[in-house]
Structure formats: structure tokens, C-alpha cells
Amino acid sequence: MRQKIIGIIGCGAIGSALAEYAEKNMAALITETVLYDIDARKAEALSGKLRRAGIAGSLEEAVDKADLVIEAASARIVPDLLRAVFDRGKDAMVMSVGGLLRSEDLLGAAREKGITLVLPSGAVPGIDALKAADIAGIESVTLTTRKGPESIKGAPYLSEKGIDVKAITGEDVVFEGNALEAMRGFPKNINVSALLSIAGIGAERTRVRIVVSPAYTRNIHEIEVRSKAGIMTMRTENVPSPDNPRTSYLAVLAAVAALKGYFDTVRIGT
Ligand SMILES: NC(=O)c1ccc[n+]([C@@H]2O[C@H](COP(=O)([O-])OP(=O)(O)OC[C@H]3O[C@@H](n4cnc5c(N)ncnc54)[C@H](O)[C@@H]3O)[C@@H](O)[C@H]2O)c1
């Protein structure tokens, strides 16, 4: 594969891990990394640790320079960013998958234009099996997420319903609904349900439960898929990333694995 320039939008936990991995391990494939962050100090700090990285003065400049644009910033920017990337015929990888839920037409646009759009499996296992089961037909997908009060406080749904998560002493189901309702109520905690929706039966039919307990020190995701292929149950207890406690370390690693996969002609798993 020919060598590429990657553009990283968002130099936080995921963007930094990607840039550092690319520099150390992918020099034969990635000639340069172009960094952009709305907070210029973040891009500068990361660039200071790298030898083959430059800073873009704007989002547009990063998109113009890169062959592969990696979003690791915020769900809010995803639709506009992808339109700009696709207009220029560049490839993209999106971490803030929740930003695609109301703009799923962008997946069709990428396919039509022959653009590679990578959505890493992020914080959960089982996306491979979900995609395989979908060939025969999926009856239901249910995600149960278990979180400590700290990682969910400030969500709009909680203030709407007058729920004080800090007052919860045992295990409490604070939300039950579909993935679209989860997106409205918990916009910062929805990447997992968004990816399950896109890979499976859509956001209206994907069920989400959020359970809070002060005893939970890790983000626990349990996924049940009922399909013609059988019943699958996946469970992960995710250690938080040392650089951003709201992001699972597994999601950081999945981003790196997806970047490696983008360049690899050997595909393992579905
Ligand atoms: N797919 C998944 O399973 C999964 C898992 C964890 C995180 N995420 C998502 O990935 C994204 C990055 O996660 P992270 O842990 O690296 O976050 P982070 O907070 O550590 O870093 C995000 C960076 O993006 C920058 N940023 C914010 N808005 C921006 C904008 N408009 N333009 C440019 N830069 C901007 C911030 O200044 C920050 O440096 C988040 O949106 C997060 O929700 C997805």
C-alpha cells in the first residue's frame, strides 16, 4: 500500500495514542501526522513528543493535507467533518460514532464515492459476531451499561427526571429506552449504543439500559443479541484510559488496531 499522511482531529486520549503509535510503529506506512485540536495547546504538546508531526492551523488545513482523516474529538463535528472529507475524496475514521446516528446517509455517501470510512469497535466486543448474525436476521439487541455515578453525572436525562446519581446507594436502573432516546438523554455516553445500532438493527430497535451503582469502578457493558444464529452474550469490564477516565482503555486500543487494519491487506474477523 502506498504511504499516507494521516490527519488527527482531537489530540486527547485517543488522538495522542494514535499519533504516538503511528510514529513508533508505522513509519513505513505513515509519512507524516497532521494534528489539529480546537485547543491549540493540546496539538502543540503532542507535536512536541513526535518527530514526524506537523500542526494544522485549521480543521480545513488538516483535511486538505491528510489522506486519512481521523476524528477523535467530538460527536458534534462528525457530520460536517465527514462531508468536507468526502468532498475532497479522502478516507476517514470516526471515533465519536454517536455523531453519525442522525446522519446515517453519510455511510451511503461513502459507499457511493468508494471512500473508506472506518468505525472502530471501540469499547465493546462482539461487533464481528453481530455483523455475521445480521446476515441471517437479528431479532433483538440489548445493551446494559453499568457505570459509577461519576461517569454519568451531568447527563440531560438525569436533570430532566430529577435523578441525583450521587444519592444512589445500591444498584439503580436509571434509564431504559432505545438507542435514539439514549442519545438524547446521555449524549456523552452513547458511542457504544450508536455503533451497535449502526452495525445491527438500527437505533430505534436497539434497546439500552443504564444501571448506576457506587460499587462500579469500571464501565461494564453487557450485550445480548438474539438472532437466527442463536443467542450471544458479550460482557466487558473496561478499565478507564489513564488520560481520560470517561474513555475506556479498550477504545483507545481499538482505535490503534483499526488504524493498523486500515493499512492491512489481510483481514481477520468478519
Ligand atoms: N467509539 C467508542 O467506543 C469511543 C470510546 C471512547 C471515546 N469515544 C469518543 O472519541 C472522542 C475522543 O475521545 P478522547 O477520550 O480522546 O477524548 P479527549 O477528551 O481525551 O480528547 C478530545 C480532544 O478533542 C478536542 N476537541 C474537542 N472539540 C473539538 C473540535 N471541535 N475540533 C477539534 N478538536 C476538538 C479536545 O480539545 C480534546 O483535546 C470523544 O468524542 C469520545 O466520545 C468513542
Tab-separated table of C-alpha atoms and ligand atoms in Angstrom:
chain	number	residue	atom	x	y	z
A	1	MET	CA	0.000	0.000	0.000
A	2	ARG	CA	1.259	3.469	-0.778
A	3	GLN	CA	2.449	5.650	2.083
A	4	LYS	CA	-0.087	8.037	3.557
A	5	ILE	CA	-0.397	11.201	5.590
A	6	ILE	CA	-2.856	10.940	8.471
A	7	GLY	CA	-4.732	13.863	9.971
A	8	ILE	CA	-5.753	13.586	13.611
A	9	ILE	CA	-8.623	15.822	14.727
A	10	GLY	CA	-8.603	15.937	18.524
A	11	CYS	CA	-5.354	15.419	20.436
A	12	GLY	CA	-6.788	13.917	23.639
A	13	ALA	CA	-6.554	10.351	24.935
A	14	ILE	CA	-7.372	8.596	21.641
A	15	GLY	CA	-5.732	11.056	19.217
A	16	SER	CA	-2.492	11.068	21.220
A	17	ALA	CA	-2.339	7.273	21.456
A	18	LEU	CA	-2.848	7.005	17.688
A	19	ALA	CA	-0.209	9.601	16.858
A	20	GLU	CA	2.353	8.074	19.229
A	21	TYR	CA	1.727	4.537	17.947
A	22	ALA	CA	1.953	5.673	14.328
A	23	GLU	CA	5.257	7.420	14.972
A	24	LYS	CA	6.826	4.458	16.778
A	25	ASN	CA	5.468	1.550	14.753
A	26	MET	CA	4.139	2.648	11.376
A	27	ALA	CA	6.877	4.781	9.851
A	28	ALA	CA	6.908	2.617	6.705
A	29	LEU	CA	3.227	3.382	6.061
A	30	ILE	CA	2.648	6.838	7.544
A	31	THR	CA	4.999	9.542	6.351
A	32	GLU	CA	3.531	12.369	8.395
A	33	THR	CA	0.881	13.068	11.000
A	34	VAL	CA	-1.021	16.351	10.817
A	35	LEU	CA	-2.515	17.382	14.153
A	36	TYR	CA	-5.452	19.670	14.821
A	37	ASP	CA	-7.170	20.461	18.114
A	38	ILE	CA	-9.580	23.264	18.940
A	39	ASP	CA	-7.310	23.788	21.942
A	40	ALA	CA	-4.011	24.646	20.187
A	41	ARG	CA	-2.006	23.818	23.327
A	42	LYS	CA	-3.089	20.162	23.074
A	43	ALA	CA	-1.818	19.905	19.485
A	44	GLU	CA	1.434	21.646	20.425
A	45	ALA	CA	2.046	19.386	23.438
A	46	LEU	CA	1.512	16.270	21.340
A	47	SER	CA	3.580	17.562	18.444
A	48	GLY	CA	6.444	18.197	20.909
A	49	LYS	CA	6.635	14.431	21.554
A	50	LEU	CA	6.782	13.485	17.866
A	51	ARG	CA	9.390	13.865	15.128
A	52	ARG	CA	7.187	13.439	12.075
A	53	ALA	CA	4.164	15.523	13.058
A	54	GLY	CA	3.010	18.959	11.985
A	55	ILE	CA	0.252	21.180	13.312
A	56	ALA	CA	-2.597	22.403	11.103
A	57	GLY	CA	-3.875	25.907	11.732
A	58	SER	CA	-7.450	24.885	10.944
A	59	LEU	CA	-9.652	21.863	10.511
A	60	GLU	CA	-9.790	22.525	6.747
A	61	GLU	CA	-5.999	22.569	6.504
A	62	ALA	CA	-5.792	19.204	8.279
A	63	VAL	CA	-8.377	17.714	5.898
A	64	ASP	CA	-6.591	19.156	2.856
A	65	LYS	CA	-3.209	17.716	3.848
A	66	ALA	CA	-4.271	14.253	5.008
A	67	ASP	CA	-5.108	11.127	3.003
A	68	LEU	CA	-6.864	9.597	6.017
A	69	VAL	CA	-8.665	11.939	8.445
A	70	ILE	CA	-9.212	10.553	11.946
A	71	GLU	CA	-11.866	12.160	14.128
A	72	ALA	CA	-11.140	11.766	17.866
A	73	ALA	CA	-12.729	14.989	19.086
A	74	SER	CA	-16.482	15.336	19.482
A	75	ALA	CA	-19.736	13.900	18.101
A	76	ARG	CA	-20.921	17.420	17.240
A	77	ILE	CA	-18.377	17.885	14.464
A	78	VAL	CA	-18.814	14.488	12.795
A	79	PRO	CA	-21.432	15.199	10.058
A	80	ASP	CA	-19.796	18.423	8.779
A	81	LEU	CA	-16.308	16.970	9.033
A	82	LEU	CA	-17.262	13.883	7.040
A	83	ARG	CA	-18.936	15.961	4.319
A	84	ALA	CA	-15.730	18.013	3.962
A	85	VAL	CA	-13.596	14.849	3.921
A	86	PHE	CA	-15.791	13.117	1.336
A	87	ASP	CA	-15.936	16.230	-0.885
A	88	ARG	CA	-12.156	16.042	-1.120
A	89	GLY	CA	-12.220	12.270	-1.785
A	90	LYS	CA	-10.258	11.457	1.394
A	91	ASP	CA	-10.766	8.446	3.702
A	92	ALA	CA	-11.988	8.807	7.285
A	93	MET	CA	-12.061	7.092	10.641
A	94	VAL	CA	-14.637	8.187	13.226
A	95	MET	CA	-14.422	7.577	16.968
A	96	SER	CA	-17.410	9.712	18.055
A	97	VAL	CA	-19.847	7.306	16.395
A	98	GLY	CA	-22.805	8.909	18.180
A	99	GLY	CA	-22.346	11.812	15.743
A	100	LEU	CA	-23.470	9.522	12.911
A	101	LEU	CA	-26.790	8.426	14.394
A	102	ARG	CA	-28.835	11.179	12.795
A	103	SER	CA	-26.670	11.278	9.669
A	104	GLU	CA	-26.537	7.653	8.623
A	105	ASP	CA	-26.941	8.775	4.993
A	106	LEU	CA	-23.203	9.531	5.220
A	107	LEU	CA	-22.485	5.790	5.233
A	108	GLY	CA	-24.290	5.541	1.881
A	109	ALA	CA	-22.388	8.575	0.593
A	110	ALA	CA	-19.045	6.949	1.473
A	111	ARG	CA	-20.046	3.734	-0.326
A	112	GLU	CA	-21.268	5.622	-3.391
A	113	LYS	CA	-17.996	7.527	-3.671
A	114	GLY	CA	-15.828	4.477	-2.934
A	115	ILE	CA	-14.419	6.153	0.180
A	116	THR	CA	-13.150	4.029	3.059
A	117	LEU	CA	-14.908	5.013	6.300
A	118	VAL	CA	-13.669	3.144	9.382
A	119	LEU	CA	-15.806	2.893	12.541
A	120	PRO	CA	-13.682	1.063	15.143
A	121	SER	CA	-15.379	-1.373	17.503
A	122	GLY	CA	-14.347	0.932	20.362
A	123	ALA	CA	-15.237	-0.026	23.895
A	124	VAL	CA	-17.156	-3.248	23.171
A	125	PRO	CA	-16.597	-6.808	21.983
A	126	GLY	CA	-18.916	-8.640	19.609
A	127	ILE	CA	-19.326	-6.278	16.638
A	128	ASP	CA	-17.812	-9.043	14.458
A	129	ALA	CA	-20.419	-11.607	15.577
A	130	LEU	CA	-23.256	-9.063	15.391
A	131	LYS	CA	-22.424	-8.366	11.733
A	132	ALA	CA	-22.305	-12.088	10.964
A	133	ALA	CA	-25.642	-12.754	12.712
A	134	ASP	CA	-27.221	-9.874	10.808
A	135	ILE	CA	-26.775	-11.767	7.549
A	136	ALA	CA	-29.372	-14.318	8.748
A	137	GLY	CA	-31.513	-11.841	10.700
A	138	ILE	CA	-31.350	-10.318	14.179
A	139	GLU	CA	-34.415	-10.299	16.419
A	140	SER	CA	-33.119	-8.086	19.232
A	141	VAL	CA	-30.054	-6.269	20.543
A	142	THR	CA	-29.954	-5.182	24.188
A	143	LEU	CA	-27.129	-3.238	25.772
A	144	THR	CA	-26.902	-2.986	29.545
A	145	THR	CA	-24.282	-0.477	30.644
A	146	ARG	CA	-23.223	-0.364	34.284
A	147	LYS	CA	-21.472	2.788	35.441
A	148	GLY	CA	-20.366	4.566	38.567
A	149	PRO	CA	-22.173	7.869	39.326
A	150	GLU	CA	-19.121	9.976	38.371
A	151	SER	CA	-19.032	8.824	34.744
A	152	ILE	CA	-22.649	9.722	34.102
A	153	LYS	CA	-23.286	12.878	36.136
A	154	GLY	CA	-24.441	15.938	34.215
A	155	ALA	CA	-26.406	13.935	31.599
A	156	PRO	CA	-29.516	15.868	30.403
A	157	TYR	CA	-31.831	12.895	31.131
A	158	LEU	CA	-30.858	12.942	34.820
A	159	SER	CA	-31.717	16.614	35.332
A	160	GLU	CA	-34.958	16.217	33.303
A	161	LYS	CA	-36.081	13.367	35.574
A	162	GLY	CA	-34.637	14.931	38.751
A	163	ILE	CA	-32.297	11.968	39.347
A	164	ASP	CA	-29.374	12.660	41.697
A	165	VAL	CA	-26.909	9.870	40.895
A	166	LYS	CA	-24.735	10.755	43.869
A	167	ALA	CA	-27.628	9.831	46.169
A	168	ILE	CA	-27.795	6.280	44.745
A	169	THR	CA	-26.528	3.789	47.336
A	170	GLY	CA	-27.286	0.405	45.726
A	171	GLU	CA	-27.862	-0.671	42.114
A	172	ASP	CA	-30.366	1.517	40.286
A	173	VAL	CA	-31.706	1.286	36.707
A	174	VAL	CA	-31.698	4.992	35.765
A	175	PHE	CA	-32.641	4.591	32.092
A	176	GLU	CA	-34.427	2.160	29.814
A	177	GLY	CA	-35.236	3.015	26.224
A	178	ASN	CA	-33.982	2.726	22.680
A	179	ALA	CA	-30.614	3.976	21.378
A	180	LEU	CA	-32.158	7.171	19.965
A	181	GLU	CA	-33.611	8.076	23.358
A	182	ALA	CA	-30.271	7.177	24.953
A	183	MET	CA	-28.544	9.564	22.542
A	184	ARG	CA	-30.834	12.427	23.578
A	185	GLY	CA	-30.555	11.677	27.293
A	186	PHE	CA	-26.883	10.730	27.530
A	187	PRO	CA	-25.100	12.400	24.598
A	188	LYS	CA	-21.637	11.815	26.098
A	189	ASN	CA	-22.162	8.117	26.828
A	190	ILE	CA	-23.643	6.827	23.599
A	191	ASN	CA	-20.842	5.707	21.312
A	192	VAL	CA	-21.322	2.061	22.222
A	193	SER	CA	-25.092	2.049	21.599
A	194	ALA	CA	-24.604	4.059	18.387
A	195	LEU	CA	-22.107	1.561	16.996
A	196	LEU	CA	-24.318	-1.399	17.953
A	197	SER	CA	-27.238	0.337	16.198
A	198	ILE	CA	-25.303	1.014	13.012
A	199	ALA	CA	-23.801	-2.492	12.892
A	200	GLY	CA	-27.096	-4.179	13.751
A	201	ILE	CA	-30.802	-3.334	13.629
A	202	GLY	CA	-30.811	0.454	13.906
A	203	ALA	CA	-31.193	2.912	16.775
A	204	GLU	CA	-34.980	2.600	17.135
A	205	ARG	CA	-34.860	-1.154	17.724
A	206	THR	CA	-31.644	-1.310	19.789
A	207	ARG	CA	-32.587	-1.415	23.490
A	208	VAL	CA	-30.431	0.346	26.109
A	209	ARG	CA	-30.447	0.041	29.913
A	210	ILE	CA	-28.183	2.124	32.137
A	211	VAL	CA	-27.572	0.869	35.663
A	212	VAL	CA	-25.739	3.026	38.212
A	213	SER	CA	-24.071	1.909	41.418
A	214	PRO	CA	-21.297	3.453	43.529
A	215	ALA	CA	-19.812	-0.069	43.607
A	216	TYR	CA	-18.967	0.065	39.883
A	217	THR	CA	-15.392	1.250	39.397
A	218	ARG	CA	-15.225	0.135	35.744
A	219	ASN	CA	-17.563	0.694	32.801
A	220	ILE	CA	-19.308	-2.625	32.314
A	221	HIS	CA	-21.099	-3.341	29.031
A	222	GLU	CA	-23.299	-6.400	28.572
A	223	ILE	CA	-24.702	-7.052	25.111
A	224	GLU	CA	-27.305	-9.652	24.290
A	225	VAL	CA	-28.053	-10.450	20.655
A	226	ARG	CA	-30.907	-12.781	19.715
A	227	SER	CA	-30.750	-13.963	16.138
A	228	LYS	CA	-31.351	-16.889	13.813
A	229	ALA	CA	-27.763	-17.908	14.610
A	230	GLY	CA	-28.539	-18.244	18.323
A	231	ILE	CA	-28.257	-16.135	21.454
A	232	MET	CA	-24.990	-14.313	22.051
A	233	THR	CA	-23.972	-12.611	25.276
A	234	MET	CA	-20.918	-10.381	25.410
A	235	ARG	CA	-19.603	-8.716	28.554
A	236	THR	CA	-16.667	-6.438	29.146
A	237	GLU	CA	-15.420	-4.695	32.298
A	238	ASN	CA	-13.446	-1.786	30.957
A	239	VAL	CA	-10.515	-0.155	32.707
A	240	PRO	CA	-10.604	3.622	32.161
A	241	SER	CA	-7.924	5.217	29.996
A	242	PRO	CA	-5.232	6.814	32.186
A	243	ASP	CA	-5.562	10.012	30.106
A	244	ASN	CA	-9.363	10.330	30.132
A	245	PRO	CA	-11.388	8.441	32.753
A	246	ARG	CA	-14.551	8.734	30.605
A	247	THR	CA	-12.893	6.781	27.783
A	248	SER	CA	-12.229	3.053	28.120
A	249	TYR	CA	-8.644	1.950	27.577
A	250	LEU	CA	-10.067	-0.733	25.251
A	251	ALA	CA	-11.499	2.012	22.997
A	252	VAL	CA	-8.041	3.608	22.736
A	253	LEU	CA	-6.543	0.244	21.784
A	254	ALA	CA	-9.379	-0.465	19.323
A	255	ALA	CA	-8.595	2.823	17.564
A	256	VAL	CA	-4.952	1.786	17.185
A	257	ALA	CA	-5.959	-1.705	15.961
A	258	ALA	CA	-8.365	-0.111	13.444
A	259	LEU	CA	-5.586	2.157	12.138
A	260	LYS	CA	-3.363	-0.896	11.635
A	261	GLY	CA	-6.285	-2.678	9.946
A	262	TYR	CA	-6.807	0.218	7.529
A	263	PHE	CA	-3.376	-0.495	6.049
A	264	ASP	CA	-3.523	-4.291	6.257
A	265	THR	CA	-4.498	-6.356	3.238
A	266	VAL	CA	-5.106	-9.377	5.485
A	267	ARG	CA	-8.492	-9.066	7.227
A	268	ILE	CA	-9.054	-11.158	10.347
A	269	GLY	CA	-12.563	-11.458	11.782
A	270	THR	CA	-15.759	-10.513	9.968
B	1	LIG	N1	-16.266	4.611	19.787
B	1	LIG	C1	-16.041	4.439	21.095
B	1	LIG	O1	-16.261	3.372	21.678
B	1	LIG	C2	-15.489	5.602	21.879
B	1	LIG	C3	-14.914	5.372	23.121
B	1	LIG	C4	-14.370	6.442	23.807
B	1	LIG	C5	-14.448	7.721	23.302
B	1	LIG	N2	-15.061	7.925	22.113
B	1	LIG	C6	-15.190	9.276	21.572
B	1	LIG	O2	-13.990	9.639	20.935
B	1	LIG	C7	-13.768	11.055	21.088
B	1	LIG	C8	-12.349	11.286	21.637
B	1	LIG	O3	-12.229	10.650	22.894
B	1	LIG	P1	-10.992	11.011	23.855
B	1	LIG	O4	-11.076	10.126	25.022
B	1	LIG	O5	-9.739	11.093	23.076
B	1	LIG	O6	-11.428	12.472	24.317
B	1	LIG	P2	-10.493	13.603	24.989
B	1	LIG	O7	-11.433	14.499	25.726
B	1	LIG	O8	-9.354	12.996	25.710
B	1	LIG	O9	-9.914	14.384	23.718
B	1	LIG	C9	-10.723	15.073	22.825
B	1	LIG	C10	-9.889	16.192	22.213
B	1	LIG	O10	-10.647	16.777	21.148
B	1	LIG	C11	-10.529	18.192	21.231
B	1	LIG	N3	-11.708	18.780	20.607
B	1	LIG	C12	-12.953	18.915	21.118
B	1	LIG	N4	-13.770	19.518	20.222
B	1	LIG	C13	-13.012	19.739	19.119
B	1	LIG	C14	-13.278	20.314	17.858
B	1	LIG	N5	-14.492	20.805	17.566
B	1	LIG	N6	-12.281	20.376	16.957
B	1	LIG	C15	-11.034	19.916	17.252
B	1	LIG	N7	-10.725	19.371	18.439
B	1	LIG	C16	-11.702	19.276	19.361
B	1	LIG	C17	-10.400	18.495	22.716
B	1	LIG	O11	-9.768	19.750	22.927
B	1	LIG	C18	-9.559	17.314	23.194
B	1	LIG	O12	-8.179	17.589	23.147
B	1	LIG	C19	-14.869	11.583	22.014
B	1	LIG	O13	-15.899	12.220	21.273
B	1	LIG	C20	-15.415	10.327	22.665
B	1	LIG	O14	-16.799	10.425	22.981
B	1	LIG	C21	-15.548	6.901	21.381
